[in-house]
Amino acid sequence: MKTLFRRSPFHRLPRHLMPVGVLALCLLLTSCVCLLLGWSARARDEARFENVVQAASDRIQRRLDTYIALLQGTEGLFATQQEVTPEEFSAYVRLFEIQSQYPGIQGLGFTQRFSREERTRLERRTRTALDLPGFHAWPEVPGDELHSVVMLEPRDLRNLAAMGYNMYSEPMRGEAMARARDTGLPALTGKVTLKQEIHQDKQAGFLLYLPVYRGGHVPATLEERREKLAGFVYSPFRADDLLHGIFGAERQPRVAFQLYDGLEVDEERLLHGSHGPEAWAHEPMFTTTTTLLVAGRPWTLTFSSLPAFDATASGPMVLPVSGLGVLVSLAFFFMMLAQVRARGEAERSADGLRVALAERARVEEQLREADRRKDDFLAMLAHELRNPLAPVLTAVQLMERKQQAGLGTEREREVVERQVHHMRRLVDDLLDVSRVTRGKIQLRKHPVDLAGSVGRAVEAARPFADSREHTLRVELPDGPVWTEADPVRLVQVLTNLLHNAAKYSEPGGRITLTLAREAGEAVVRVADTGMGIPAEALPHLFEPFMQVARTLDRAQGGLGLGLTLVKQLVEMHGGRVEALSEGVGRGSVFTVRLPLLPEERVPVVPAEAPAGRQTPGEGRRVLVVDDNVDAAELLGEVLEMDGHQVTVVHDGKAALERMGAEDPEVIFLDIGLPGMDGYEVARRIRERPGGTGPRLVAVTGYGQASDRQRSREAGFDAHLVKPVELERVRELVEDAGSRGSTASALN
């Protein structure tokens, strides 16, 4: 023991000073540990602040990289086509939905390079292409080279204010354009005031340019790049809108920042401040300045921690010390804790980087998707093709008889040409992928009576509905319903809706088509009792290649594009379409609304020619009733060539009115008539006084045993299934004097 005390440093101290020495040593160790912990906490908070700053800088850099990728895709559009029309460019921009998917960007545009000698021709062509009578290049400045804005989408009030503006007339814009032209790379301008700032709430702005060269690639030399420059694709930005779009979703910001154009912190160069003056009133714990290089233009960012960040700072830690071992243990504990926290911050930063890379890959995939869609459309060879062949078949047979009799066949040729032209237009639209994806379908509009279009659509869709044993009912208003439309496209829309109703209804379902006038609009509703639509699928029902629509269509053998075409065609007519359903298994209702034709533009319908007088001793008196105008008139012409007196009408009410005047011996009566169906017409004819009445022949697409039984009960003498055989028609007319012998025709 004596040896140990002699070697101890406290052995030289006075005995009463030993407790003081131990206390001093403990206090010294405590002070050192607390100081070490304070430094460690400060370092952790500073690292956390730097991570927040780096994350904010990365978010700004990634968003601008995304917009550069968007411009590169747009430049590819101009590079791969000899000429891009305003319609094609508008359809391309709509594909990206930039206002919702790319917040902060004001649009995508194209500024064309031209000389003063070319100015008049460019202005005249642009006025016609854009339907902007007042388009002109402005302002008037010296120089031979001009760069005016000729395309800018979306075409809202802000962007219309910039149309025709000569970008080269302003030094800040001209410097960026020259830099982009000479390097072939994206170039960012400094701080400018956009020409779109037509309201009082003006913001600092900037523009991003990417050159477009003739030939589709960047020339190798500077001289070639200057010579072959065709123009620039560009995007204008409002700085506040852009930065709010990047950081606006943060619930509790932890840092404030200010963005300056260039390398200097100057209020004249301020582009955006994330917070007002109150954010800078307190003394921040941390501040820093960093620089970003965006498309060749430096930006300076100053960051300052906010109270929300400072409140979460670790601060110095003063712990009660019970002994040297406890202090050492706590020191190791907090050091390890600091390392774990630092490691967690690093991993979160890495996760953020992976998310950014995934976002960039998604944007690139969207750009490639535009090229893949044309291949998807090649599978749509017959999805929208519905053509009535019965009028064509009858016309061809009639042409053969007329040629044998030495008569003209002009009318029949017109019918065949009209129907074949209809088919050709539908096939061309299905196979011409670029026209559909770029919105280049051209409408041939003129005043159309919707009642006639409804009849043709019902006629085209009825065979499919009949094959699934559906009941198809049509409700029409009194008088015509006029609108301005392309009749072929209108029939295509209604046929698609009827076909969808039949396809997604179980066999034996009910389909009702209603035409009405409501609040200055023509309204067509197609209601069915089918499988219905899930509520979550309704908002996406008219979108192409959506998962829900794709699943439903593939279950039924389709590709899910019919409703997309319906929506596009209806909107091209200035109308709108909507779908409603109370849920799965409860049917659905599709409503098409089109503007009514103004009263002063309604065409004058010529009065119906009076029926010809009966020639005594020549054939039979025949009445043909069918809402398919072509089929009815051609059948009537066949019978007239056989020497019969024929009257043609297109609805049940007109048939009953003609009964007294014409006293027909034979009536060919369609079952699926608008308003009053053929069964009801037959019953009313049989209820008329005066004997047995005329021979009634049902002409319908329904051919099952139950349909023939129903015809017999309604009073029909014969039942013919479309398309009818002309020899059978002649036999029934010639044998009209002996009704009793025709009972077997219903069997």
mmCIF file of N, CA and C in Angstrom, residues 193-239:
data_model
loop_
_atom_site.group_PDB
_atom_site.id
_atom_site.type_symbol
_atom_site.label_atom_id
_atom_site.label_comp_id
_atom_site.label_asym_id
_atom_site.label_seq_id
_atom_site.Cartn_x
_atom_site.Cartn_y
_atom_site.Cartn_z
ATOM 1 N N THR A 193 -39.010 39.900 -67.758
ATOM 2 C CA THR A 193 -40.459 39.987 -67.564
ATOM 3 C C THR A 193 -41.123 39.402 -68.797
ATOM 4 N N LEU A 194 -41.877 38.317 -68.628
ATOM 5 C CA LEU A 194 -42.488 37.626 -69.758
ATOM 6 C C LEU A 194 -43.523 38.516 -70.439
ATOM 7 N N LYS A 195 -43.672 38.339 -71.749
ATOM 8 C CA LYS A 195 -44.726 39.044 -72.480
ATOM 9 C C LYS A 195 -46.109 38.540 -72.091
ATOM 10 N N GLN A 196 -46.175 37.374 -71.417
ATOM 11 C CA GLN A 196 -47.452 36.850 -70.937
ATOM 12 C C GLN A 196 -47.966 37.592 -69.702
ATOM 13 N N GLU A 197 -47.140 38.476 -69.100
ATOM 14 C CA GLU A 197 -47.560 39.171 -67.884
ATOM 15 C C GLU A 197 -48.511 40.304 -68.254
ATOM 16 N N ILE A 198 -49.774 39.922 -68.497
ATOM 17 C CA ILE A 198 -50.779 40.901 -68.924
ATOM 18 C C ILE A 198 -51.657 41.341 -67.765
ATOM 19 N N HIS A 199 -51.426 40.758 -66.568
ATOM 20 C CA HIS A 199 -52.209 41.131 -65.394
ATOM 21 C C HIS A 199 -51.327 41.881 -64.402
ATOM 22 N N GLN A 200 -51.938 42.322 -63.315
ATOM 23 C CA GLN A 200 -51.209 43.118 -62.335
ATOM 24 C C GLN A 200 -50.220 42.282 -61.524
ATOM 25 N N ASP A 201 -50.525 41.015 -61.274
ATOM 26 C CA ASP A 201 -49.653 40.171 -60.452
ATOM 27 C C ASP A 201 -48.469 39.658 -61.267
ATOM 28 N N LYS A 202 -47.587 40.592 -61.639
ATOM 29 C CA LYS A 202 -46.436 40.221 -62.466
ATOM 30 C C LYS A 202 -45.375 39.546 -61.611
ATOM 31 N N GLN A 203 -44.687 38.573 -62.218
ATOM 32 C CA GLN A 203 -43.624 37.842 -61.545
ATOM 33 C C GLN A 203 -42.345 37.925 -62.370
ATOM 34 N N ALA A 204 -41.216 37.717 -61.692
ATOM 35 C CA ALA A 204 -39.962 37.554 -62.423
ATOM 36 C C ALA A 204 -40.036 36.268 -63.234
ATOM 37 N N GLY A 205 -39.427 36.285 -64.392
ATOM 38 C CA GLY A 205 -39.505 35.110 -65.259
ATOM 39 C C GLY A 205 -38.191 34.832 -65.953
ATOM 40 N N PHE A 206 -38.158 33.721 -66.687
ATOM 41 C CA PHE A 206 -37.008 33.353 -67.498
ATOM 42 C C PHE A 206 -37.489 32.388 -68.571
ATOM 43 N N LEU A 207 -36.661 32.145 -69.577
ATOM 44 C CA LEU A 207 -37.026 31.273 -70.691
ATOM 45 C C LEU A 207 -35.922 30.258 -70.925
ATOM 46 N N LEU A 208 -36.327 29.093 -71.408
ATOM 47 C CA LEU A 208 -35.410 27.995 -71.710
ATOM 48 C C LEU A 208 -35.509 27.684 -73.196
ATOM 49 N N TYR A 209 -34.373 27.749 -73.918
ATOM 50 C CA TYR A 209 -34.349 27.562 -75.367
ATOM 51 C C TYR A 209 -33.583 26.289 -75.734
ATOM 52 N N LEU A 210 -34.008 25.655 -76.821
ATOM 53 C CA LEU A 210 -33.288 24.531 -77.416
ATOM 54 C C LEU A 210 -33.356 24.701 -78.932
ATOM 55 N N PRO A 211 -32.198 24.733 -79.633
ATOM 56 C CA PRO A 211 -32.221 25.028 -81.068
ATOM 57 C C PRO A 211 -32.754 23.859 -81.901
ATOM 58 N N VAL A 212 -33.382 24.191 -83.019
ATOM 59 C CA VAL A 212 -33.853 23.226 -84.010
ATOM 60 C C VAL A 212 -33.128 23.534 -85.313
ATOM 61 N N TYR A 213 -32.385 22.531 -85.814
ATOM 62 C CA TYR A 213 -31.608 22.726 -87.038
ATOM 63 C C TYR A 213 -32.280 21.998 -88.201
ATOM 64 N N ARG A 214 -32.167 22.585 -89.373
ATOM 65 C CA ARG A 214 -32.636 21.892 -90.579
ATOM 66 C C ARG A 214 -31.779 20.650 -90.799
ATOM 67 N N GLY A 215 -32.423 19.530 -91.103
ATOM 68 C CA GLY A 215 -31.722 18.270 -91.279
ATOM 69 C C GLY A 215 -31.882 17.331 -90.102
ATOM 70 N N GLY A 216 -32.364 17.846 -88.944
ATOM 71 C CA GLY A 216 -32.709 16.972 -87.823
ATOM 72 C C GLY A 216 -31.556 16.603 -86.907
ATOM 73 N N HIS A 217 -30.332 17.183 -87.084
ATOM 74 C CA HIS A 217 -29.227 16.874 -86.185
ATOM 75 C C HIS A 217 -28.404 18.134 -85.981
ATOM 76 N N VAL A 218 -27.543 18.109 -84.949
ATOM 77 C CA VAL A 218 -26.710 19.271 -84.642
ATOM 78 C C VAL A 218 -25.511 19.275 -85.589
ATOM 79 N N PRO A 219 -25.329 20.326 -86.394
ATOM 80 C CA PRO A 219 -24.174 20.376 -87.305
ATOM 81 C C PRO A 219 -22.864 20.351 -86.529
ATOM 82 N N ALA A 220 -21.814 19.944 -87.229
ATOM 83 C CA ALA A 220 -20.528 19.717 -86.578
ATOM 84 C C ALA A 220 -19.792 21.024 -86.288
ATOM 85 N N THR A 221 -19.916 22.031 -87.138
ATOM 86 C CA THR A 221 -19.137 23.262 -86.982
ATOM 87 C C THR A 221 -20.032 24.417 -86.587
ATOM 88 N N LEU A 222 -19.380 25.459 -86.052
ATOM 89 C CA LEU A 222 -20.117 26.653 -85.631
ATOM 90 C C LEU A 222 -20.780 27.327 -86.822
ATOM 91 N N GLU A 223 -20.063 27.406 -87.945
ATOM 92 C CA GLU A 223 -20.640 28.065 -89.124
ATOM 93 C C GLU A 223 -21.878 27.319 -89.618
ATOM 94 N N GLU A 224 -21.821 25.985 -89.627
ATOM 95 C CA GLU A 224 -22.983 25.213 -90.074
ATOM 96 C C GLU A 224 -24.154 25.374 -89.114
ATOM 97 N N ARG A 225 -23.866 25.434 -87.811
ATOM 98 C CA ARG A 225 -24.961 25.599 -86.848
ATOM 99 C C ARG A 225 -25.663 26.938 -87.047
ATOM 100 N N ARG A 226 -24.894 27.978 -87.312
ATOM 101 C CA ARG A 226 -25.515 29.284 -87.545
ATOM 102 C C ARG A 226 -26.273 29.328 -88.865
ATOM 103 N N GLU A 227 -25.778 28.611 -89.854
ATOM 104 C CA GLU A 227 -26.432 28.638 -91.166
ATOM 105 C C GLU A 227 -27.708 27.802 -91.181
ATOM 106 N N LYS A 228 -27.703 26.633 -90.523
ATOM 107 C CA LYS A 228 -28.824 25.686 -90.613
ATOM 108 C C LYS A 228 -29.850 25.848 -89.493
ATOM 109 N N LEU A 229 -29.725 26.880 -88.691
ATOM 110 C CA LEU A 229 -30.705 27.098 -87.618
ATOM 111 C C LEU A 229 -32.080 27.383 -88.223
ATOM 112 N N ALA A 230 -33.082 26.596 -87.811
ATOM 113 C CA ALA A 230 -34.466 26.810 -88.266
ATOM 114 C C ALA A 230 -35.292 27.569 -87.246
ATOM 115 N N GLY A 231 -34.940 27.485 -85.987
ATOM 116 C CA GLY A 231 -35.711 28.148 -84.942
ATOM 117 C C GLY A 231 -35.395 27.522 -83.595
ATOM 118 N N PHE A 232 -36.245 27.791 -82.616
ATOM 119 C CA PHE A 232 -36.045 27.277 -81.261
ATOM 120 C C PHE A 232 -37.358 26.736 -80.718
ATOM 121 N N VAL A 233 -37.283 25.584 -80.043
ATOM 122 C CA VAL A 233 -38.378 25.204 -79.147
ATOM 123 C C VAL A 233 -38.031 25.796 -77.785
ATOM 124 N N TYR A 234 -39.041 26.296 -77.092
ATOM 125 C CA TYR A 234 -38.742 27.000 -75.854
ATOM 126 C C TYR A 234 -39.896 26.868 -74.883
ATOM 127 N N SER A 235 -39.605 27.202 -73.615
ATOM 128 C CA SER A 235 -40.634 27.233 -72.575
ATOM 129 C C SER A 235 -40.441 28.487 -71.744
ATOM 130 N N PRO A 236 -41.511 29.255 -71.522
ATOM 131 C CA PRO A 236 -41.443 30.393 -70.610
ATOM 132 C C PRO A 236 -41.817 29.947 -69.191
ATOM 133 N N PHE A 237 -41.195 30.553 -68.178
ATOM 134 C CA PHE A 237 -41.448 30.204 -66.794
ATOM 135 C C PHE A 237 -41.705 31.467 -65.985
ATOM 136 N N ARG A 238 -42.685 31.374 -65.073
ATOM 137 C CA ARG A 238 -42.853 32.381 -64.028
ATOM 138 C C ARG A 238 -42.173 31.796 -62.778
ATOM 139 N N ALA A 239 -41.176 32.534 -62.261
ATOM 140 C CA ALA A 239 -40.316 31.965 -61.221
ATOM 141 C C ALA A 239 -41.107 31.564 -59.980
#
